[in-house]
Amino acid sequence: RPRVFSGIQPTADSFHFGNYLGALQHWIRLQDDHDAFYCVVDMHAITVDYDPAALRERTYRSVAQLLALGLDPQRASVFVQSHVPEHAELAWVLNCITGLGEAQRMTQFKDKAARGGLNQASVGLLTYPMLMASDILLYQTQGVPVGEDQRQHLELTRDLAQRFNGRFGETFTVPEPIIIADTAKIVDLQDPTIKMSKSASSPKGIVDVLDDPKSAAKKIRSAVTDSEAEVRFDREEKPGVSNLLTIYSALTGRKVDEIAGQYAGQGYGAFKVDLSEIVADFVGPLRAATMELLDDRAELDRILGEGAARAREVSQATLDAAYDRVGFVRAR
Ligand code: AQP
């Protein structure tokens, strides 16, 4: 079975619809016929300002949400990044084959560093993409399900794998991004020109998977559209309506054209009301399921222990090969 890997940061109390539709729904789909490794990347989460107690809680909440959304730890290995020390170890080696200019050109670094001022940014933020490359390459990953915003980091990961293989001998599988165009970029409900994001979106612009059903429904009903009053998919001209159509289609499995046809000539009212109910029905049970899972920390710890053990079987072998190739004397 082809190997897939992906990670998500425990940097909020809840994942949002961008995370779910852009990435997590594909994680869940792929677990059926792929050898899947999915990781809560707590080490990435400390590259920006954070609170340690919140990080600990959010790591558990992230795991509970992944399970509530449908990840099955029997089929997929679910683990926490810091439980597998090979991630940091390989990242160091990759840092040493990455150019400073190359790292500084990453858009996510530039955006996030710009927010607080370049001199305030941590070196960790700069080296984030090499840690991400390490995450992926350790598992000899063939496919990485992510949203469009991660494409550049994936490209760097591929470059680093090829560079390492070329210089030191075949060691890493060169991974392919799995970016599903339909849902690759979910946009902010209030400002459809930007992606839905926990750091840039206003509370009204973002639907969280743990939102209570009423407030999620309200956010959908008050989403910014346009003055045309025609339900039609056109990302350029009608980004707000197209985003709502994308969410509608992803949650119901129905085709965008068919949905648009259903609301032809009716303006946006009925369309928004129906979608708000679909979204409310989706988030309603998730909150309860997540809270129930969170009540049994011992069980979550057990699942994470098994996931990390499976991850280490693969990651240790890869790191060992990489250390050998770069010329490190192996401890005997
Ligand atoms: N708006 C989005 N549309 C589609 N996919 C998205 N992803 C994030 N936002 C969207 C995908 O979610 C996965 C997890 O990404 P992450 O852990 O890096 O989360 P993030 O990027 O920190 O989420 P945000 O909200 O985008 O955070 P900030 O604002 O801090 O950057 C990834 O696969 C990502 O593509």
Short mmCIF file of C-alpha atoms and ligand atoms in Angstrom, two decimals:
data_model
loop_
_atom_site.label_atom_id
_atom_site.label_comp_id
_atom_site.label_asym_id
_atom_site.label_seq_id
_atom_site.Cartn_x
_atom_site.Cartn_y
_atom_site.Cartn_z
CA ARG A 1 0.00 0.00 0.00
CA PRO A 2 1.35 3.44 -0.87
CA ARG A 3 2.65 5.41 2.08
CA VAL A 4 1.11 8.78 3.00
CA PHE A 5 2.15 11.19 5.73
CA SER A 6 0.72 14.48 6.91
CA GLY A 7 0.79 16.70 10.00
CA ILE A 8 -1.32 19.35 11.68
CA GLN A 9 -0.41 21.94 14.30
CA PRO A 10 -2.07 21.95 17.73
CA THR A 11 -2.20 25.74 17.70
CA ALA A 12 -5.91 26.38 18.32
CA ASP A 13 -8.71 25.02 20.48
CA SER A 14 -10.36 23.70 17.34
CA PHE A 15 -9.48 22.85 13.78
CA HIS A 16 -11.32 24.98 11.24
CA PHE A 17 -13.15 24.18 8.01
CA GLY A 18 -10.05 25.02 5.96
CA ASN A 19 -8.09 22.38 7.83
CA TYR A 20 -10.91 19.85 7.55
CA LEU A 21 -11.82 20.36 3.90
CA GLY A 22 -8.30 21.09 2.63
CA ALA A 23 -6.55 18.30 4.47
CA LEU A 24 -8.24 16.22 7.16
CA GLN A 25 -11.10 14.84 5.06
CA HIS A 26 -8.43 13.49 2.69
CA TRP A 27 -6.43 12.01 5.57
CA ILE A 28 -9.55 10.09 6.56
CA ARG A 29 -10.30 8.95 3.01
CA LEU A 30 -6.71 7.79 2.43
CA GLN A 31 -6.51 5.63 5.55
CA ASP A 32 -8.62 2.95 3.81
CA ASP A 33 -6.16 1.99 1.11
CA HIS A 34 -2.88 3.65 2.13
CA ASP A 35 -0.26 3.05 4.78
CA ALA A 36 -0.99 6.29 6.62
CA PHE A 37 1.08 8.16 9.22
CA TYR A 38 -0.60 11.23 10.71
CA CYS A 39 1.10 13.47 13.19
CA VAL A 40 0.15 16.29 15.56
CA VAL A 41 3.15 18.56 15.07
CA ASP A 42 3.72 20.10 18.49
CA MET A 43 7.33 21.00 17.64
CA HIS A 44 6.11 23.18 14.78
CA ALA A 45 3.70 24.86 17.18
CA ILE A 46 6.49 26.38 19.30
CA THR A 47 7.98 28.34 16.39
CA VAL A 48 5.67 31.25 17.25
CA ASP A 49 4.52 32.72 20.57
CA TYR A 50 2.54 30.19 22.61
CA ASP A 51 1.50 29.18 26.08
CA PRO A 52 2.85 25.80 27.37
CA ALA A 53 -0.31 24.81 29.26
CA ALA A 54 -2.46 25.64 26.22
CA LEU A 55 -0.13 23.66 23.94
CA ARG A 56 -0.46 20.57 26.15
CA GLU A 57 -4.27 20.83 26.20
CA ARG A 58 -4.51 21.58 22.49
CA THR A 59 -2.35 18.58 21.64
CA TYR A 60 -4.86 16.28 23.35
CA ARG A 61 -7.76 18.21 21.79
CA SER A 62 -6.19 17.81 18.36
CA VAL A 63 -5.86 14.06 18.77
CA ALA A 64 -9.43 13.79 20.07
CA GLN A 65 -10.73 15.83 17.10
CA LEU A 66 -8.85 13.66 14.61
CA LEU A 67 -10.48 10.57 16.07
CA ALA A 68 -13.92 12.24 16.28
CA LEU A 69 -13.63 13.28 12.63
CA GLY A 70 -13.02 9.68 11.63
CA LEU A 71 -9.37 8.70 11.87
CA ASP A 72 -9.12 5.09 12.94
CA PRO A 73 -5.93 4.30 14.89
CA GLN A 74 -6.22 0.67 13.77
CA ARG A 75 -5.84 1.71 10.16
CA ALA A 76 -3.65 4.82 10.48
CA SER A 77 -0.72 5.53 12.79
CA VAL A 78 -1.64 8.63 14.80
CA PHE A 79 1.11 10.15 16.91
CA VAL A 80 2.66 13.28 18.39
CA GLN A 81 5.77 14.65 16.71
CA SER A 82 7.82 15.17 19.90
CA HIS A 83 7.31 11.49 20.82
CA VAL A 84 9.49 10.54 17.88
CA PRO A 85 12.93 12.14 18.36
CA GLU A 86 14.05 11.29 14.82
CA HIS A 87 12.05 14.29 13.54
CA ALA A 88 14.37 16.79 15.25
CA GLU A 89 17.46 14.74 14.45
CA LEU A 90 16.91 14.53 10.70
CA ALA A 91 15.80 18.17 10.64
CA TRP A 92 19.29 19.17 11.77
CA VAL A 93 20.88 17.34 8.86
CA LEU A 94 18.42 18.94 6.43
CA ASN A 95 19.14 22.39 7.90
CA CYS A 96 22.75 21.81 6.95
CA ILE A 97 21.95 21.22 3.27
CA THR A 98 19.51 24.16 2.97
CA GLY A 99 20.69 27.59 1.87
CA LEU A 100 19.90 30.53 4.10
CA GLY A 101 18.46 32.43 1.12
CA GLU A 102 16.37 29.41 0.18
CA ALA A 103 14.80 29.31 3.66
CA GLN A 104 14.26 33.06 3.73
CA ARG A 105 12.33 32.89 0.45
CA MET A 106 9.54 30.76 1.91
CA THR A 107 6.30 32.76 1.75
CA GLN A 108 4.95 31.44 5.06
CA PHE A 109 8.14 32.57 6.82
CA LYS A 110 7.99 35.97 5.17
CA ASP A 111 4.30 36.43 6.06
CA LYS A 112 4.56 35.26 9.64
CA ALA A 113 7.86 37.04 10.30
CA ALA A 114 6.46 40.25 8.82
CA ARG A 115 3.61 40.24 11.33
CA GLY A 116 5.84 40.62 14.39
CA GLY A 117 8.86 42.20 12.71
CA LEU A 118 11.72 40.15 11.24
CA ASN A 119 14.04 40.55 14.23
CA GLN A 120 11.37 39.24 16.58
CA ALA A 121 10.84 36.06 14.54
CA SER A 122 12.44 32.91 15.97
CA VAL A 123 15.08 30.92 14.12
CA GLY A 124 12.62 28.05 14.56
CA LEU A 125 10.18 29.86 12.28
CA LEU A 126 12.90 30.05 9.64
CA THR A 127 13.75 26.36 9.96
CA TYR A 128 10.08 25.23 10.08
CA PRO A 129 10.11 23.94 6.48
CA MET A 130 13.17 21.75 7.11
CA LEU A 131 11.47 20.22 10.14
CA MET A 132 8.46 19.62 7.90
CA ALA A 133 10.70 18.03 5.28
CA SER A 134 12.12 15.79 7.99
CA ASP A 135 8.59 14.76 9.08
CA ILE A 136 7.79 13.68 5.55
CA LEU A 137 11.09 12.14 4.43
CA LEU A 138 11.52 9.97 7.55
CA TYR A 139 8.56 7.85 6.44
CA GLN A 140 9.68 7.34 2.82
CA THR A 141 6.42 9.07 2.03
CA GLN A 142 4.92 8.84 -1.45
CA GLY A 143 2.00 11.26 -0.98
CA VAL A 144 1.33 14.20 1.32
CA PRO A 145 -2.32 15.33 1.60
CA VAL A 146 -2.26 19.09 2.31
CA GLY A 147 -3.96 22.33 1.30
CA GLU A 148 -2.64 24.65 -1.42
CA ASP A 149 -0.85 26.85 1.16
CA GLN A 150 1.65 24.03 1.76
CA ARG A 151 2.67 23.56 -1.88
CA GLN A 152 5.85 25.63 -1.59
CA HIS A 153 7.01 23.70 1.48
CA LEU A 154 6.35 20.46 -0.36
CA GLU A 155 8.43 21.69 -3.28
CA LEU A 156 11.31 22.43 -0.89
CA THR A 157 10.91 18.96 0.65
CA ARG A 158 11.26 17.43 -2.81
CA ASP A 159 14.32 19.59 -3.56
CA LEU A 160 15.98 18.56 -0.30
CA ALA A 161 15.27 14.87 -0.90
CA GLN A 162 16.77 15.08 -4.39
CA ARG A 163 19.75 17.12 -3.17
CA PHE A 164 20.49 14.66 -0.38
CA ASN A 165 20.07 11.64 -2.66
CA GLY A 166 22.30 13.24 -5.29
CA ARG A 167 25.06 14.12 -2.88
CA PHE A 168 25.03 11.18 -0.47
CA GLY A 169 23.31 8.36 -2.40
CA GLU A 170 19.68 7.21 -2.70
CA THR A 171 18.15 7.56 0.75
CA PHE A 172 14.76 9.27 0.56
CA THR A 173 11.63 8.72 -1.49
CA VAL A 174 10.77 11.97 -3.28
CA PRO A 175 7.18 12.73 -2.16
CA GLU A 176 4.30 14.03 -4.27
CA PRO A 177 1.79 16.54 -2.91
CA ILE A 178 -1.82 15.34 -2.79
CA ILE A 179 -3.67 18.63 -3.24
CA ILE A 180 -7.30 18.19 -4.25
CA ALA A 181 -8.15 21.30 -6.28
CA ASP A 182 -11.83 21.52 -5.25
CA THR A 183 -11.10 22.08 -1.57
CA ALA A 184 -7.42 23.13 -1.66
CA LYS A 185 -8.18 26.66 -0.54
CA ILE A 186 -11.18 27.42 1.65
CA VAL A 187 -11.49 31.19 1.97
CA ASP A 188 -12.51 33.45 4.83
CA LEU A 189 -16.31 33.90 5.10
CA GLN A 190 -16.02 37.66 5.64
CA ASP A 191 -13.11 38.34 3.30
CA PRO A 192 -13.12 35.82 0.42
CA THR A 193 -9.84 37.23 -0.92
CA ILE A 194 -7.84 35.57 1.89
CA LYS A 195 -7.65 31.95 3.02
CA MET A 196 -9.57 30.88 6.10
CA SER A 197 -6.86 30.90 8.74
CA LYS A 198 -6.66 30.94 12.48
CA SER A 199 -4.07 33.72 12.56
CA ALA A 200 -5.56 36.02 9.90
CA SER A 201 -9.33 35.42 10.00
CA SER A 202 -11.78 37.23 12.26
CA PRO A 203 -14.04 34.98 14.40
CA LYS A 204 -16.92 35.57 11.95
CA GLY A 205 -14.73 34.62 9.01
CA ILE A 206 -13.83 31.16 10.26
CA VAL A 207 -15.98 28.12 11.06
CA ASP A 208 -14.42 25.82 13.62
CA VAL A 209 -15.26 22.14 13.63
CA LEU A 210 -15.95 22.50 17.38
CA ASP A 211 -18.20 25.56 16.99
CA ASP A 212 -21.60 25.17 18.55
CA PRO A 213 -24.16 24.50 15.81
CA LYS A 214 -26.04 27.77 16.27
CA SER A 215 -23.03 30.03 15.92
CA ALA A 216 -21.65 28.00 12.99
CA ALA A 217 -25.02 28.37 11.23
CA LYS A 218 -25.06 32.09 11.90
CA LYS A 219 -21.59 32.54 10.41
CA ILE A 220 -22.73 30.80 7.22
CA ARG A 221 -25.89 32.92 6.99
CA SER A 222 -23.88 36.13 7.38
CA ALA A 223 -21.10 35.11 4.96
CA VAL A 224 -20.11 37.82 2.48
CA THR A 225 -21.36 37.07 -1.05
CA ASP A 226 -21.98 39.64 -3.82
CA SER A 227 -24.79 41.79 -5.14
CA GLU A 228 -25.68 39.54 -8.06
CA ALA A 229 -28.01 37.14 -6.22
CA GLU A 230 -27.17 34.23 -8.53
CA VAL A 231 -25.88 30.94 -7.09
CA ARG A 232 -23.15 30.11 -9.58
CA PHE A 233 -19.61 28.74 -9.25
CA ASP A 234 -17.01 31.27 -10.39
CA ARG A 235 -13.96 31.57 -8.18
CA GLU A 236 -12.74 34.79 -9.81
CA GLU A 237 -15.97 36.75 -10.04
CA LYS A 238 -17.87 35.21 -7.13
CA PRO A 239 -15.34 33.98 -4.55
CA GLY A 240 -17.77 34.14 -1.61
CA VAL A 241 -20.56 32.14 -3.26
CA SER A 242 -18.07 29.70 -4.79
CA ASN A 243 -16.61 29.06 -1.34
CA LEU A 244 -20.06 28.31 0.06
CA LEU A 245 -20.75 25.99 -2.87
CA THR A 246 -17.47 24.21 -2.19
CA ILE A 247 -18.38 23.70 1.46
CA TYR A 248 -21.91 22.55 0.51
CA SER A 249 -20.56 20.08 -2.01
CA ALA A 250 -17.87 18.70 0.32
CA LEU A 251 -20.28 18.12 3.20
CA THR A 252 -23.03 16.52 1.10
CA GLY A 253 -21.04 14.74 -1.59
CA ARG A 254 -23.23 16.44 -4.24
CA LYS A 255 -21.83 18.11 -7.36
CA VAL A 256 -21.41 21.89 -7.35
CA ASP A 257 -23.39 22.32 -10.61
CA GLU A 258 -26.27 20.28 -9.31
CA ILE A 259 -26.43 22.38 -6.12
CA ALA A 260 -26.25 25.62 -8.10
CA GLY A 261 -29.06 24.35 -10.34
CA GLN A 262 -31.27 23.63 -7.33
CA TYR A 263 -31.15 27.29 -6.23
CA ALA A 264 -31.39 28.90 -9.67
CA GLY A 265 -33.49 32.05 -9.65
CA GLN A 266 -33.96 32.04 -5.88
CA GLY A 267 -31.31 34.53 -4.73
CA TYR A 268 -29.06 33.55 -1.81
CA GLY A 269 -31.60 33.22 1.00
CA ALA A 270 -32.66 29.57 0.73
CA PHE A 271 -29.15 28.51 -0.31
CA LYS A 272 -27.59 30.02 2.80
CA VAL A 273 -30.30 28.72 5.13
CA ASP A 274 -29.92 25.17 3.79
CA LEU A 275 -26.13 25.30 4.00
CA SER A 276 -26.27 26.71 7.53
CA GLU A 277 -28.35 23.67 8.55
CA ILE A 278 -25.96 21.27 6.83
CA VAL A 279 -23.03 22.86 8.65
CA ALA A 280 -24.87 22.84 11.99
CA ASP A 281 -25.68 19.13 11.54
CA PHE A 282 -22.02 18.44 10.77
CA VAL A 283 -20.50 20.24 13.76
CA GLY A 284 -23.18 19.25 16.31
CA PRO A 285 -22.12 15.66 17.01
CA LEU A 286 -18.39 16.43 16.64
CA ARG A 287 -18.16 18.54 19.76
CA ALA A 288 -19.84 15.89 21.90
CA ALA A 289 -17.66 13.12 20.46
CA THR A 290 -14.46 15.13 20.98
CA MET A 291 -15.34 15.93 24.61
CA GLU A 292 -16.09 12.29 25.32
CA LEU A 293 -12.73 11.21 23.91
CA LEU A 294 -11.01 13.92 25.96
CA ASP A 295 -12.47 12.47 29.15
CA ASP A 296 -10.31 9.37 28.80
CA ARG A 297 -6.73 10.66 28.63
CA ALA A 298 -5.31 7.22 29.45
CA GLU A 299 -6.92 5.85 26.28
CA LEU A 300 -5.57 8.75 24.21
CA ASP A 301 -2.11 8.13 25.69
CA ARG A 302 -2.39 4.47 24.76
CA ILE A 303 -3.36 5.28 21.16
CA LEU A 304 -0.50 7.77 20.89
CA GLY A 305 1.95 5.27 22.38
CA GLU A 306 1.04 2.69 19.74
CA GLY A 307 1.20 5.29 16.99
CA ALA A 308 4.64 6.48 18.07
CA ALA A 309 5.94 2.91 18.30
CA ARG A 310 4.83 2.22 14.71
CA ALA A 311 6.28 5.54 13.57
CA ARG A 312 9.64 4.84 15.19
CA GLU A 313 9.98 1.49 13.44
CA VAL A 314 10.11 3.38 10.16
CA SER A 315 11.77 6.63 11.24
CA GLN A 316 14.69 4.97 13.03
CA ALA A 317 15.64 2.97 9.95
CA THR A 318 15.54 6.08 7.74
CA LEU A 319 17.52 8.21 10.17
CA ASP A 320 20.08 5.46 10.58
CA ALA A 321 20.62 5.29 6.83
CA ALA A 322 20.85 9.09 6.57
CA TYR A 323 23.36 9.36 9.43
CA ASP A 324 25.47 6.67 7.85
CA ARG A 325 25.44 8.36 4.43
CA VAL A 326 26.47 11.77 5.78
CA GLY A 327 29.53 10.20 7.39
CA PHE A 328 28.59 9.94 11.06
CA VAL A 329 30.31 7.08 12.90
CA ARG A 330 27.45 4.93 14.18
CA ALA A 331 27.37 4.16 17.91
CA ARG A 332 27.94 0.43 18.52
N1 AQP B 1 -7.98 27.77 4.27
C1 AQP B 1 -7.51 26.56 4.02
N2 AQP B 1 -7.95 25.86 2.95
C2 AQP B 1 -7.48 24.63 2.68
N3 AQP B 1 -6.57 23.99 3.46
C3 AQP B 1 -6.10 24.65 4.55
N4 AQP B 1 -5.21 24.31 5.51
C4 AQP B 1 -5.09 25.33 6.40
N5 AQP B 1 -5.89 26.35 6.02
C5 AQP B 1 -6.54 25.94 4.88
C6 AQP B 1 -4.52 23.02 5.58
O1 AQP B 1 -4.67 22.50 6.88
C7 AQP B 1 -3.58 21.64 7.17
C8 AQP B 1 -3.07 21.91 8.56
O2 AQP B 1 -2.29 23.06 8.53
P1 AQP B 1 -1.50 23.63 9.72
O3 AQP B 1 -1.42 22.76 10.87
O4 AQP B 1 -0.23 24.20 9.16
O5 AQP B 1 -2.49 24.71 10.07
P2 AQP B 1 -2.21 26.12 9.74
O6 AQP B 1 -1.62 26.34 8.39
O7 AQP B 1 -1.47 26.58 10.93
O8 AQP B 1 -3.68 26.64 9.73
P3 AQP B 1 -3.91 28.08 9.48
O9 AQP B 1 -5.25 28.41 9.96
O10 AQP B 1 -3.55 28.37 8.08
O11 AQP B 1 -2.88 28.71 10.50
P4 AQP B 1 -2.00 29.96 10.33
O12 AQP B 1 -2.99 31.08 10.14
O13 AQP B 1 -1.27 30.03 11.64
O14 AQP B 1 -1.13 29.72 9.15
C9 AQP B 1 -2.54 21.90 6.09
O15 AQP B 1 -2.54 20.82 5.20
C10 AQP B 1 -3.03 23.14 5.39
O16 AQP B 1 -2.71 23.16 4.03
#
